[in-house]
Short mmCIF file of N, CA and C in Angstrom, two decimals:
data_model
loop_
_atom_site.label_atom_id
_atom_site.label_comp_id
_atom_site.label_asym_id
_atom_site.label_seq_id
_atom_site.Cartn_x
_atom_site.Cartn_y
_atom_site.Cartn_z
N UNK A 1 -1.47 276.10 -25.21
CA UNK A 1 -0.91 275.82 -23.95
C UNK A 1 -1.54 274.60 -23.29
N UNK A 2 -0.15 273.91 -22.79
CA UNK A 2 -0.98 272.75 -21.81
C UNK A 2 -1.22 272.72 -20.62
N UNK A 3 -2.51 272.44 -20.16
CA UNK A 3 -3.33 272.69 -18.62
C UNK A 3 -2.27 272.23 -17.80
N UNK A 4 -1.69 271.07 -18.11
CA UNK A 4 -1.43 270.10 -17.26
C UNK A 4 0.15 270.16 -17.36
N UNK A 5 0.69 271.43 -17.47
CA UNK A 5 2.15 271.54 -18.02
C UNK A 5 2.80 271.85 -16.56
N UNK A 6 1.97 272.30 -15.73
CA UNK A 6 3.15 272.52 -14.58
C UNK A 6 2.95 271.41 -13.00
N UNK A 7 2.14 270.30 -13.45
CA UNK A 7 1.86 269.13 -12.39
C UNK A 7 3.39 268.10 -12.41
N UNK A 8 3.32 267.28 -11.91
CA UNK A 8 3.74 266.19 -11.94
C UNK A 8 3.98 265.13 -11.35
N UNK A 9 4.09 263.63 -12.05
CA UNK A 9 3.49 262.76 -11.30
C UNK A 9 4.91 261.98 -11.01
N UNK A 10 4.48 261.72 -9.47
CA UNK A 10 5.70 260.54 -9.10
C UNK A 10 5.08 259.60 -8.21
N UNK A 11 5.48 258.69 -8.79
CA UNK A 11 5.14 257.39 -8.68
C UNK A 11 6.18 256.79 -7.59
N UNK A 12 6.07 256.49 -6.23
CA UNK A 12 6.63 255.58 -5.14
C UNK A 12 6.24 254.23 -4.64
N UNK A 13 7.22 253.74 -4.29
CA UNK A 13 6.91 252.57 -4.00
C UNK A 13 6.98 251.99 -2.42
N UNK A 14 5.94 251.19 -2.12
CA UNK A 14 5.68 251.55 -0.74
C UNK A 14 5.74 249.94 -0.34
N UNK A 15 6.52 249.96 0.72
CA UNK A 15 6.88 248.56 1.02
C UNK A 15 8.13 248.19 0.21
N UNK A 16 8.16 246.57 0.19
CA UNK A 16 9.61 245.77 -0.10
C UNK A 16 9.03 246.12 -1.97
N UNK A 17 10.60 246.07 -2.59
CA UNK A 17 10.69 245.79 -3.99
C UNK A 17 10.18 244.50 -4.31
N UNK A 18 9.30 244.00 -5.54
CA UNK A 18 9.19 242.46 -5.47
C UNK A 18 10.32 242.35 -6.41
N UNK A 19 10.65 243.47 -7.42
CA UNK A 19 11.84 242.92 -8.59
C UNK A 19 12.86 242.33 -7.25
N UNK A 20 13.18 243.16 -6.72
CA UNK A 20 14.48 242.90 -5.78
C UNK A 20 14.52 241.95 -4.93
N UNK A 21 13.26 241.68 -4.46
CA UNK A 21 13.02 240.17 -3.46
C UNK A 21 13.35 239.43 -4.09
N UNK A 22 12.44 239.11 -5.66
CA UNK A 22 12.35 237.70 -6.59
C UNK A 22 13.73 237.72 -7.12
N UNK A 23 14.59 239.26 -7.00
CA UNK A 23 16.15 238.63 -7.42
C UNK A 23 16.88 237.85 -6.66
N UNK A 24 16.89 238.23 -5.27
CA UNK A 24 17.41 237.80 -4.43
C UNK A 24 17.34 236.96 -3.98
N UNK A 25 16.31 235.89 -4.09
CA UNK A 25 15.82 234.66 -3.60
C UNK A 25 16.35 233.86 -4.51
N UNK A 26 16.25 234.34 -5.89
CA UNK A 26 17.04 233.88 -7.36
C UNK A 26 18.51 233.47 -6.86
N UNK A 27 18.89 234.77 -6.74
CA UNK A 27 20.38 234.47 -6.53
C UNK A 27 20.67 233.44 -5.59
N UNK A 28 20.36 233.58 -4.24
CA UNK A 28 19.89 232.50 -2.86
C UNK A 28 20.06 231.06 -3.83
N UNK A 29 18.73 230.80 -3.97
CA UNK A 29 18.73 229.49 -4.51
C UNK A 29 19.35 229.53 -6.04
N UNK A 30 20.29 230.02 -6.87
CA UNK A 30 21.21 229.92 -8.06
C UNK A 30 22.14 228.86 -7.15
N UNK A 31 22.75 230.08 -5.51
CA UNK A 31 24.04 230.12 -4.87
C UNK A 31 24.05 228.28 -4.44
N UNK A 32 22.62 228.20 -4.01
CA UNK A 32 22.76 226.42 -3.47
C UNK A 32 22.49 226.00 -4.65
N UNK A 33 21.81 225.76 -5.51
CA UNK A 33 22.16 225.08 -6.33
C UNK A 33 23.75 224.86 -7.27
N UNK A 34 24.31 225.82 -7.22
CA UNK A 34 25.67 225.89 -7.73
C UNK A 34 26.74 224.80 -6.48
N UNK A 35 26.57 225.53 -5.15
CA UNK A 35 26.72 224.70 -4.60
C UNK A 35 26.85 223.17 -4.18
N UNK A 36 25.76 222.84 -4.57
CA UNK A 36 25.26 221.14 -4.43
C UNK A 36 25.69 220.87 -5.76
N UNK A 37 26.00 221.44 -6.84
CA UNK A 37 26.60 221.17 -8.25
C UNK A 37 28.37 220.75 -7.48
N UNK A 38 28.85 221.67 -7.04
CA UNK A 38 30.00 221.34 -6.74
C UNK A 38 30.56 220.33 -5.75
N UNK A 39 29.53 220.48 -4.46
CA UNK A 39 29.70 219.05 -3.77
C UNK A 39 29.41 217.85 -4.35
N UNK A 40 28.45 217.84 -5.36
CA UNK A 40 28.36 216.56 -5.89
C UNK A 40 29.47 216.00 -7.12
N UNK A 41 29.88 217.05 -7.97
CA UNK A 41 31.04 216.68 -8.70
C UNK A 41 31.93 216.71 -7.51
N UNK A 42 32.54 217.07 -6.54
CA UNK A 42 33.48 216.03 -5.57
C UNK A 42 34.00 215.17 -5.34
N UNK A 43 32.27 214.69 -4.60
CA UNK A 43 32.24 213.51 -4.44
C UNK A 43 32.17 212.74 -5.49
N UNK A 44 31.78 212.46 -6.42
CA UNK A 44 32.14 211.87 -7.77
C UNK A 44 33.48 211.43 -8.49
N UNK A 45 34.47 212.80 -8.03
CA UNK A 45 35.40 212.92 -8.26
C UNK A 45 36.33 211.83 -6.96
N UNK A 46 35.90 211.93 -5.87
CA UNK A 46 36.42 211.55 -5.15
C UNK A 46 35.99 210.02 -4.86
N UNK A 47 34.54 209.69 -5.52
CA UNK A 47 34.71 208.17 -5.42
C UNK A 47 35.06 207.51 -6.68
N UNK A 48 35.03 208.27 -7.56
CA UNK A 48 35.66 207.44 -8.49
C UNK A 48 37.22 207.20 -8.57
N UNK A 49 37.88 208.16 -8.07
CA UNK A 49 39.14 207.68 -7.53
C UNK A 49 39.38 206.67 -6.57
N UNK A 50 38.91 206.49 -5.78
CA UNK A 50 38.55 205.36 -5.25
C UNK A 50 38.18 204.16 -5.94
N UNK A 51 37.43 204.51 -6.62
CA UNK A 51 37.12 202.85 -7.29
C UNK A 51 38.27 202.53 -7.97
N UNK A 52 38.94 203.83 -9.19
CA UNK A 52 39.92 203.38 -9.74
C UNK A 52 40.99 202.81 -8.99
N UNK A 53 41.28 203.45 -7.72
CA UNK A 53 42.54 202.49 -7.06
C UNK A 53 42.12 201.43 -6.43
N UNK A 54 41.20 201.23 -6.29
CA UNK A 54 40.69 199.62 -5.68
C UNK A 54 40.49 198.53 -7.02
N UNK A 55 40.14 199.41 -7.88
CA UNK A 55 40.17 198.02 -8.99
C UNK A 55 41.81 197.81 -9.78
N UNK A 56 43.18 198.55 -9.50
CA UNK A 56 44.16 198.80 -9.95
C UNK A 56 44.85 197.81 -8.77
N UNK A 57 44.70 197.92 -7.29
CA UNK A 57 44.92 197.64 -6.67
C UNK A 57 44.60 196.06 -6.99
N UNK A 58 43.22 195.67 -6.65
CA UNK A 58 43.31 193.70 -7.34
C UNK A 58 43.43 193.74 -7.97
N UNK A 59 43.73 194.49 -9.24
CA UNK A 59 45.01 193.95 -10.75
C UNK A 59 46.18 193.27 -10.14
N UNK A 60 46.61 194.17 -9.26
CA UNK A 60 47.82 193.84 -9.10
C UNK A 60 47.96 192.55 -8.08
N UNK A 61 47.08 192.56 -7.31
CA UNK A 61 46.81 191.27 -6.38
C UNK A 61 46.63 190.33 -7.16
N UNK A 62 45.78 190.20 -8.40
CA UNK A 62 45.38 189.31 -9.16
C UNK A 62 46.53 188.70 -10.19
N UNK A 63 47.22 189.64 -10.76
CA UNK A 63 48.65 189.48 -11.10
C UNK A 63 49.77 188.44 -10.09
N UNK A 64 49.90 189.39 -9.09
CA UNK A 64 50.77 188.63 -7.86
C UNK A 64 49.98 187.20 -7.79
N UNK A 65 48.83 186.75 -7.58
CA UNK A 65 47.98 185.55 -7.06
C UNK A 65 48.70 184.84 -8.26
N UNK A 66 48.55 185.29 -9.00
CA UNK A 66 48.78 184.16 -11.03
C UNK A 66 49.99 183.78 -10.92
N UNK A 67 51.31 184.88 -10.32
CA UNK A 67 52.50 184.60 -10.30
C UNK A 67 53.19 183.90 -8.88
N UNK A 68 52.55 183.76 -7.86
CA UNK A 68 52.02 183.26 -6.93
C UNK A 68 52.36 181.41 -7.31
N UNK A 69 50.92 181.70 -7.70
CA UNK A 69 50.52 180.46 -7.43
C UNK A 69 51.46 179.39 -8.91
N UNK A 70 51.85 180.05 -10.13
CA UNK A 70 52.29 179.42 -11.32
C UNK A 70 53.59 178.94 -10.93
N UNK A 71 54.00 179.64 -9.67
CA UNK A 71 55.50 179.27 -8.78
C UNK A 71 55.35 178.22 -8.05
N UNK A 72 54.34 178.52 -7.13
CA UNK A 72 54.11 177.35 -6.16
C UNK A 72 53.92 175.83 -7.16
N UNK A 73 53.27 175.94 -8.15
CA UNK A 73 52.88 174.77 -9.03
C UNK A 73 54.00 174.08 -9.81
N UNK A 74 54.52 174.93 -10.02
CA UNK A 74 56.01 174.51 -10.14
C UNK A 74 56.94 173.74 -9.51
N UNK A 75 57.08 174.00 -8.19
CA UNK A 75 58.04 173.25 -7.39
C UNK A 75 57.32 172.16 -7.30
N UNK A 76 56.03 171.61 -6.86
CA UNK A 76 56.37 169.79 -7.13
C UNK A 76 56.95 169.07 -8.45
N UNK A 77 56.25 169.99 -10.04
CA UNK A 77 56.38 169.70 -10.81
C UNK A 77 57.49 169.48 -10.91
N UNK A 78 58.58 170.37 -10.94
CA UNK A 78 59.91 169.98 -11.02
C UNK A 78 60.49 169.16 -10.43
N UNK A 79 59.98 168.57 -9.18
CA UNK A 79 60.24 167.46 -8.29
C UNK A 79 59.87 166.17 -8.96
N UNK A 80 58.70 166.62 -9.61
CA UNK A 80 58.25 165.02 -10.00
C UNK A 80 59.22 164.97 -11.16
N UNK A 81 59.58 165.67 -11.95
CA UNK A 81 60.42 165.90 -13.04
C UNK A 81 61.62 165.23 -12.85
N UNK A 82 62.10 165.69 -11.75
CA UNK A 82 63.66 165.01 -11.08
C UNK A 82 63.33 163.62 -10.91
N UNK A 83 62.19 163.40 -10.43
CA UNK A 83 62.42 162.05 -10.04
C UNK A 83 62.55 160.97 -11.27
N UNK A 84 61.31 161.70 -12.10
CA UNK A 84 61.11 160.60 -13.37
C UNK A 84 62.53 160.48 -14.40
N UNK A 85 63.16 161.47 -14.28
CA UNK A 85 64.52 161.85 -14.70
C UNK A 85 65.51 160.61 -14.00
N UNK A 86 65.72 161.08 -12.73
CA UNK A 86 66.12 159.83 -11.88
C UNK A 86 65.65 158.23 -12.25
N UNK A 87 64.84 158.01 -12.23
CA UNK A 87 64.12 156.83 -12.65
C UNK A 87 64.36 156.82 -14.30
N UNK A 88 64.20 157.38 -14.96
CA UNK A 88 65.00 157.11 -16.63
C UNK A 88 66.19 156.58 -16.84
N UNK A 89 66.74 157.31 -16.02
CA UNK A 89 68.69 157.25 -16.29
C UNK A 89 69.50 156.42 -15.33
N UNK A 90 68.70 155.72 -14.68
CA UNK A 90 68.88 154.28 -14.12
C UNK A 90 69.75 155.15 -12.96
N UNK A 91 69.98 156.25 -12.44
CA UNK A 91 70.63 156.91 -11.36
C UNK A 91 70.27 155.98 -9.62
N UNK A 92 69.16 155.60 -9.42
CA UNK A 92 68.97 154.95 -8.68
C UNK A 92 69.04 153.55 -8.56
N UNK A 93 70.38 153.28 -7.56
CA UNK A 93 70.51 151.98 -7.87
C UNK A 93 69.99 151.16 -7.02
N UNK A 94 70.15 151.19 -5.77
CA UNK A 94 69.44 149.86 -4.20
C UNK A 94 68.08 150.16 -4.32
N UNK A 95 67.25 148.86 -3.88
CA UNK A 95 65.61 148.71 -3.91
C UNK A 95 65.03 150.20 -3.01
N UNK A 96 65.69 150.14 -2.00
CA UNK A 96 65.44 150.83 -0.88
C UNK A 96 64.96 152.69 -1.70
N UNK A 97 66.42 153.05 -2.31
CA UNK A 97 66.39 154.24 -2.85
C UNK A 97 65.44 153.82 -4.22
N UNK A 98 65.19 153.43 -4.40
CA UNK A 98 64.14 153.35 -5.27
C UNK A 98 62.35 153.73 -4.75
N UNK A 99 61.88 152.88 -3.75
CA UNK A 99 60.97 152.51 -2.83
C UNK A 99 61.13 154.23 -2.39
N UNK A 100 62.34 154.44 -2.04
CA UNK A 100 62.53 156.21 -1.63
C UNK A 100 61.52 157.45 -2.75
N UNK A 101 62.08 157.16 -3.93
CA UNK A 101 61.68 157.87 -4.51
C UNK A 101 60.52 157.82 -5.34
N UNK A 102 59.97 156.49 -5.33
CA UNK A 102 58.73 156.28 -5.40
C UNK A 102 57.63 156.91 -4.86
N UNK A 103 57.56 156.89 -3.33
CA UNK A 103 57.56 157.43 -2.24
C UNK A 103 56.91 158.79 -2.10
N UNK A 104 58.29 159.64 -2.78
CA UNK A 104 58.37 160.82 -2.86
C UNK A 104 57.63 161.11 -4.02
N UNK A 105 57.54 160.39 -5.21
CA UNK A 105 56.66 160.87 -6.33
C UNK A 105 55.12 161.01 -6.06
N UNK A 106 54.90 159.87 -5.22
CA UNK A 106 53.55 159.67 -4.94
C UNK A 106 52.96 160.85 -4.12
N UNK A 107 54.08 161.75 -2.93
CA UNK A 107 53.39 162.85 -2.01
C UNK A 107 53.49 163.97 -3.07
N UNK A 108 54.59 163.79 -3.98
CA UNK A 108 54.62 165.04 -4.94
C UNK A 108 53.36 165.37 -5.93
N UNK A 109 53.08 164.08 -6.68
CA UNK A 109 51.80 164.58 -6.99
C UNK A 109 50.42 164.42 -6.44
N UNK A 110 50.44 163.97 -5.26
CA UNK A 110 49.58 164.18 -4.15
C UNK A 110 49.40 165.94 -3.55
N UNK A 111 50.08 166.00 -3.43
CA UNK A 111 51.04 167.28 -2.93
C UNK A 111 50.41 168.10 -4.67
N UNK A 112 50.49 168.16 -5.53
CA UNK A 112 50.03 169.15 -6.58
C UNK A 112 48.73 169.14 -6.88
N UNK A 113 48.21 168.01 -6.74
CA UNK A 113 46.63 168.29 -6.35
C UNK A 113 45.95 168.72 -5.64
N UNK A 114 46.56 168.55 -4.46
CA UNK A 114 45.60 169.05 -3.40
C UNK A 114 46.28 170.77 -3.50
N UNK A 115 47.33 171.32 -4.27
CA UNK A 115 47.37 172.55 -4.87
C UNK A 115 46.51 173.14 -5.70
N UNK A 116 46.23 172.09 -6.67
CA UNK A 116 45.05 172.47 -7.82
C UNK A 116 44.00 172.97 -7.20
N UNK A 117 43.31 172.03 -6.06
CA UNK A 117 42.20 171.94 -5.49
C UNK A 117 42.01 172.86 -4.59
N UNK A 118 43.26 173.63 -4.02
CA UNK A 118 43.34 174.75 -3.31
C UNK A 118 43.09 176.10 -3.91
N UNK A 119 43.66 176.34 -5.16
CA UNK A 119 43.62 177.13 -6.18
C UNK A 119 41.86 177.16 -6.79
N UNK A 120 40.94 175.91 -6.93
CA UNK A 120 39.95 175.99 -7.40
C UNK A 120 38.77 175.90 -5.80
N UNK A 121 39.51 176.01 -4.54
CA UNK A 121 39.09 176.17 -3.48
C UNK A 121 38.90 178.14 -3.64
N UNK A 122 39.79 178.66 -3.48
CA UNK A 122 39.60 180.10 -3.54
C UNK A 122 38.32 180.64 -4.35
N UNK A 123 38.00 180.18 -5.20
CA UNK A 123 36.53 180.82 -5.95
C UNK A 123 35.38 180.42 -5.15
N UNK A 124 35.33 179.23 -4.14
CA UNK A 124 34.54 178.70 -3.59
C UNK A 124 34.29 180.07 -2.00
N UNK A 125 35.90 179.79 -1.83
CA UNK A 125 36.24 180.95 -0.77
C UNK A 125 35.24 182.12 -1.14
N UNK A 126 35.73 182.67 -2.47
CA UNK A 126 35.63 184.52 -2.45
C UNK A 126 33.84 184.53 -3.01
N UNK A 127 33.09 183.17 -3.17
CA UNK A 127 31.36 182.92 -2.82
C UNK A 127 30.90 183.02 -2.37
N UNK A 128 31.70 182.37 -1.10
CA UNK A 128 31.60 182.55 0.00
C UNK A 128 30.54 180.47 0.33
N UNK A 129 30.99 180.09 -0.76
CA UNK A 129 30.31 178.76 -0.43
C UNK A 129 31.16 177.39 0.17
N UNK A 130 32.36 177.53 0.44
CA UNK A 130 34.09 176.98 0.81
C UNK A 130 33.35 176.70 2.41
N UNK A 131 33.21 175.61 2.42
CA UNK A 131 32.48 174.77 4.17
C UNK A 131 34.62 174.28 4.16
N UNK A 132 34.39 174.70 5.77
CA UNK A 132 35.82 174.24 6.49
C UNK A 132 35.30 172.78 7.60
N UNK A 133 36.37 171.52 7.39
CA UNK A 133 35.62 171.16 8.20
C UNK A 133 36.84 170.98 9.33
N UNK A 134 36.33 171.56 10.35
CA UNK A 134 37.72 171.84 11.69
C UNK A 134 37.62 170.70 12.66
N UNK A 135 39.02 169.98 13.03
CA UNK A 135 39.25 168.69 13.55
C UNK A 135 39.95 168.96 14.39
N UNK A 136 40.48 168.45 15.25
CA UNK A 136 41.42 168.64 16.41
C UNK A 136 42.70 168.51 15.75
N UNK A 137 44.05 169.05 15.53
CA UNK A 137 44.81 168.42 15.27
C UNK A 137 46.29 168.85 15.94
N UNK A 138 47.42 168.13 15.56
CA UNK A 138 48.28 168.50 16.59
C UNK A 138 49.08 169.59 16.06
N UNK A 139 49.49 170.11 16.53
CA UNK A 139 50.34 171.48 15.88
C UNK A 139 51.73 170.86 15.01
N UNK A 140 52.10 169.83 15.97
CA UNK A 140 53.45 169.30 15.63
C UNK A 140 53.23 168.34 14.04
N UNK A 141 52.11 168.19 13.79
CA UNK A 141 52.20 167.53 12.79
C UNK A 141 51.85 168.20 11.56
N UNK A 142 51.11 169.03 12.05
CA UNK A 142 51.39 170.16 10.90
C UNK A 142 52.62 170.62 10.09
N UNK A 143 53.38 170.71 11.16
CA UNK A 143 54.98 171.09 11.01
C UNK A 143 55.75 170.28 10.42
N UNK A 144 55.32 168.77 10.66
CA UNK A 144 56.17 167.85 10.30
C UNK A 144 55.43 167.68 8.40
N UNK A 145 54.20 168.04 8.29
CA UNK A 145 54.17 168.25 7.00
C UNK A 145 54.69 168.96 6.38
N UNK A 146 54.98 170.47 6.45
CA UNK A 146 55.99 171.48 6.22
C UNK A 146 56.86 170.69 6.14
N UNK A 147 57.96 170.25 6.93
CA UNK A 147 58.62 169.32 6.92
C UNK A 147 58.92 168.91 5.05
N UNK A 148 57.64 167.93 5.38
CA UNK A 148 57.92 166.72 4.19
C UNK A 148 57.61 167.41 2.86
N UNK A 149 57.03 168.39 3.01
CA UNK A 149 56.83 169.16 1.23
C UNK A 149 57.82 169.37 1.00
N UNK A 150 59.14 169.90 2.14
CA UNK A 150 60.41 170.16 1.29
C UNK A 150 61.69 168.93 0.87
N UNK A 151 61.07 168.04 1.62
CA UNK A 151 61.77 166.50 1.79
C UNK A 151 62.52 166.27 0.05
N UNK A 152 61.41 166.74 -0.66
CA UNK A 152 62.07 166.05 -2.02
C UNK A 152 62.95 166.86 -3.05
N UNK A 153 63.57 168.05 -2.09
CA UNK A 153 64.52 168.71 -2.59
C UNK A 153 65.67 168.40 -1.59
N UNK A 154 65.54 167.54 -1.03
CA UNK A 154 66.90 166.68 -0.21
C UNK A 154 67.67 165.59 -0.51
N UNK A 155 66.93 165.13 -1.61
CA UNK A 155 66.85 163.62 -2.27
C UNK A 155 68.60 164.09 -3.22
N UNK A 156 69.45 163.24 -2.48
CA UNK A 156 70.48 163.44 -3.37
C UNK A 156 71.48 164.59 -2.95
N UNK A 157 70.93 165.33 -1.72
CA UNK A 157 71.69 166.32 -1.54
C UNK A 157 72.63 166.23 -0.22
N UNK A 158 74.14 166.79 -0.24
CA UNK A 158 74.35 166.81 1.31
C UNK A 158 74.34 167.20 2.19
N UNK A 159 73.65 168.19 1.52
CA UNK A 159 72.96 169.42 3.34
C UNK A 159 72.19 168.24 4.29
N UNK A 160 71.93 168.70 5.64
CA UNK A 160 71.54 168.17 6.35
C UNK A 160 70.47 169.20 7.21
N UNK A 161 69.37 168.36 6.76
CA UNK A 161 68.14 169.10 7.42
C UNK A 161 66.86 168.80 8.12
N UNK A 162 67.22 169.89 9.75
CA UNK A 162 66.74 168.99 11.13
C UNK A 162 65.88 170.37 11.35
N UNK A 163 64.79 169.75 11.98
CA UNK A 163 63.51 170.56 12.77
C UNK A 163 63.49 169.85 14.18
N UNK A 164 63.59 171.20 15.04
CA UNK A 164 63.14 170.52 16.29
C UNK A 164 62.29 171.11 16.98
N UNK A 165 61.20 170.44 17.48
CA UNK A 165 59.93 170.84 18.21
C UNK A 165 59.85 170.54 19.30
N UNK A 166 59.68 171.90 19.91
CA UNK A 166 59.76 171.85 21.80
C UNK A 166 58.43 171.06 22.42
N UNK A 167 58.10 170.13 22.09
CA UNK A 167 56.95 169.24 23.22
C UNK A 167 56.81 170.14 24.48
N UNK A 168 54.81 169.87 24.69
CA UNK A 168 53.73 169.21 23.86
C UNK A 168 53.44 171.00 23.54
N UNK A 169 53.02 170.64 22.56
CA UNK A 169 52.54 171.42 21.64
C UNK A 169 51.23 171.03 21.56
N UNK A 170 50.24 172.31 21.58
CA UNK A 170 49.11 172.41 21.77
C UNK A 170 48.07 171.33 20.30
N UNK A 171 47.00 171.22 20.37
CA UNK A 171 45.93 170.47 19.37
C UNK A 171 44.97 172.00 19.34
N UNK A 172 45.08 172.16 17.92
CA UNK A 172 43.98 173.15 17.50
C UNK A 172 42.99 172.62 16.76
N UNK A 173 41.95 173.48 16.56
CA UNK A 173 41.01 172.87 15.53
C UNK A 173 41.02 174.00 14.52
N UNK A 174 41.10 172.93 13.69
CA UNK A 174 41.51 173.81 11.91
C UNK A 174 41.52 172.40 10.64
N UNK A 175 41.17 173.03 9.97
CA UNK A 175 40.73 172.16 8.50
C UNK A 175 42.30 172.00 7.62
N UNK A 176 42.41 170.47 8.14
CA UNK A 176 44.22 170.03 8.01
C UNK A 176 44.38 169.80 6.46
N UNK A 177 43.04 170.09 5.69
CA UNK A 177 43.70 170.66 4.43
C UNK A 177 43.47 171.60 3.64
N UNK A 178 42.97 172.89 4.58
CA UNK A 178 42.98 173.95 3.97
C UNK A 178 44.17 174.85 4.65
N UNK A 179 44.80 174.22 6.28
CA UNK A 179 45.61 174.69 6.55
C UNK A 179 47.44 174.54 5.51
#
């Protein structure tokens, strides 16, 4: 027989559980860390969408600029084209209309350079190293340049085409050939 057959021992626990604290603090900090897992794939998620439409976005600006500008470069060209055409095929006959279209060749490819130079101005621009140098100038003559860029698609034609400017028109200061 055993002495010790009719005792028994129980064992209590007095105060907080530590298994149950150290779980719970576990879980606690699992919960933020899972957390800050998910805010940060988010935001990740959410700036890289962003970048992708901002760099999709100047594709397409950069596209438009190419098709842009391969247009704009065009119209003197084809001007100077007409003219030298004109001048081949003996189409121009009085000194005067000659002296005319001389004239006009000379602003035309005047007129495509200072395009070129505008075009290789923009990289200077987006450097941020592009110095403006700003002069007084008159508004109206601005206009009357507008004007004359389209002058040499008149040459030969019978439309009739008038600008009229309401005087005085103000003098701004602005860089009369970057404007």
């Amino acid at each position: 027989l055993n002495p010790m057959q009719d005792f028994r021992l129980v064992a209590q626990a007095v105060g907080e559980d530590p298994v149950g604290k150290a779980s719970a603090r576990n879980r606690t900090v699992y919960g933020i860390l899972l957390g800050i897992f998910y805010v940060t794939l988010a935001l990740g998620v959410i700036f890289t969408g962003r970048t992708l439409y901002r760099e999709a976005r100047l594709s397409r600006l950069k596209t438009d600029f190419v098709s842009l500008v391969s247009h704009e470069l065009r119209t003197p060209l084809t001007s100077i084209r007409m003219f030298i055409e004109m001048l081949a095929t003996n189409r121009v006959k009085d000194q005067a209309e000659m002296q005319t279209v001389l004239d006009l060749l000379v602003k035309e490819t005047s007129r495509l350079s200072t395009m070129i130079e505008t075009v290789l101005d923009f990289s200077r621009i987006e450097s941020g190293k592009k110095q403006y140098d700003k002069q007084p100038v008159a508004v109206a003559a601005v206009v009357n340049d507008a004007v004359e860029a389209f002058r040499a698609q008149r040459v030969g034609a019978t439309m009739n085409f008038a600008v009229k400017v309401t005087e005085p028109l103000p003098t701004m200061p602005l860089d009369r050939t970057a404007i």
